[in-house]
Coordinates of C-alpha atoms in Angstrom, one line a residue:
X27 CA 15.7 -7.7 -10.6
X28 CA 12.2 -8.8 -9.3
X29 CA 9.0 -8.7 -10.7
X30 CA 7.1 -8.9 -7.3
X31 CA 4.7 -6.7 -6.9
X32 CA 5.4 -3.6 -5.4
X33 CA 3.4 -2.3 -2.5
X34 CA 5.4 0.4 -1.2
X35 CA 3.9 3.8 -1.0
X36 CA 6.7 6.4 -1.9
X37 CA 7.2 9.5 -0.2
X38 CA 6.2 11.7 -3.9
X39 CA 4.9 15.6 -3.5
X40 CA 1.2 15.7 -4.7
X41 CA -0.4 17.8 -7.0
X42 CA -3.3 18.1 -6.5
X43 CA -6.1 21.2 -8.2
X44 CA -5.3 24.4 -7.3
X45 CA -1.9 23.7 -5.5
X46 CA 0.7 23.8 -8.8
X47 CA 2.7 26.9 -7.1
X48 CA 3.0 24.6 -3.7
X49 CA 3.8 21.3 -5.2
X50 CA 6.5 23.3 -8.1
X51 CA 8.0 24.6 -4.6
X52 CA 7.8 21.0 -3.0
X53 CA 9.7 19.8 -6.3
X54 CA 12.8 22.4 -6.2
X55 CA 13.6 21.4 -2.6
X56 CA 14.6 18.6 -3.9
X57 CA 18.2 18.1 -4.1
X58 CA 19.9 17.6 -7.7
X59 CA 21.7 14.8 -8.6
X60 CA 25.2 14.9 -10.0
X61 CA 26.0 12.8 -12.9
X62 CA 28.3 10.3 -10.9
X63 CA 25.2 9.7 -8.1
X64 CA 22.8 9.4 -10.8
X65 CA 24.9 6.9 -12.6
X66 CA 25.6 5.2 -9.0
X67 CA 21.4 5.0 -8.6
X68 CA 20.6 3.5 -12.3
X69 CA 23.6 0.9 -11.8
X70 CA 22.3 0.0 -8.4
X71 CA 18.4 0.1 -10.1
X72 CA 19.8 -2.1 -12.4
X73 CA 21.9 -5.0 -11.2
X74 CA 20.1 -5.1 -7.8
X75 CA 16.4 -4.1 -8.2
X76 CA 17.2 -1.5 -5.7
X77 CA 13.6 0.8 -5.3
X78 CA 15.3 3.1 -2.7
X79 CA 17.3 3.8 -6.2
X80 CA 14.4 4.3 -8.6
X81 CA 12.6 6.2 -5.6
X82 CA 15.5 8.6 -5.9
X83 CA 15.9 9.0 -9.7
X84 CA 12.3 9.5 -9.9
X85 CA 12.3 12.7 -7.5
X86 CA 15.5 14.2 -8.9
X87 CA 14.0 14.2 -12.5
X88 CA 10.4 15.7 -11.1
X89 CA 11.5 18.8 -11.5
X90 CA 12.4 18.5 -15.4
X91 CA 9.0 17.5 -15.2
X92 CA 7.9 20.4 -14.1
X93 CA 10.0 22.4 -16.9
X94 CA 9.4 20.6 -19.8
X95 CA 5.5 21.1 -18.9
X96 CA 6.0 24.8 -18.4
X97 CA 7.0 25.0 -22.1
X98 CA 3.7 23.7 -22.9
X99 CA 1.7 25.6 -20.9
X100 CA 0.5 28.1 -24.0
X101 CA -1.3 25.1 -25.6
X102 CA -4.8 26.1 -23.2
X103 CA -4.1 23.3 -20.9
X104 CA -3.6 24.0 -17.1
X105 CA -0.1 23.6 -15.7
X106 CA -1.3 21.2 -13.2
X107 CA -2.5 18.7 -15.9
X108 CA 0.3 18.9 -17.8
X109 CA 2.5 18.1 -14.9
X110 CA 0.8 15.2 -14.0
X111 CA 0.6 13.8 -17.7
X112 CA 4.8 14.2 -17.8
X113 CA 4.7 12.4 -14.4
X114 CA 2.7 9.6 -15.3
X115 CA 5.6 9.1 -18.4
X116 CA 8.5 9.5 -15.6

């Protein structure tokens, strides 16, 4: 795996204020992994340094993103925040 700098600009939905509806709607568009591609993705993540891998195993888990922060969204903090704080950890 390299540690080159990576300069690619991925293809991500953006959230940006005001839009949470439209970007959740962006996020379940995209298609589910099963277990077997998702394994196939980290393996070739790992041993390769494949980014077209992480690129995908990043959008495929945006929308658990987008779940786990609906569970907080009682705590006075808008949806849209709370997203991007759980995409910043993905």
């Amino acid at each position: 795996m390299t540690h080159a700098l990576v300069t690619h600009q991925f293809q991500l939905p953006t959230l940006s204020a005001g839009s949470a509806e439209a970007y959740i709607s962006s996020v379940n568009r995209i298609p589910v992994l099963s277990a077997e591609e998702e394994h196939e993705l980290a393996v070739r993540l790992r041993d390769q340094g494949d980014l077209d891998a992480a690129r995908q195993l990043v959008l495929a888990h945006l929308r658990f993103v987008v779940y786990v922060a609906r569970g907080y969204s009682g705590y006075g903090l808008p949806l849209s925040d709370l997203v991007q704080e759980g995409n910043i950890g993905l």
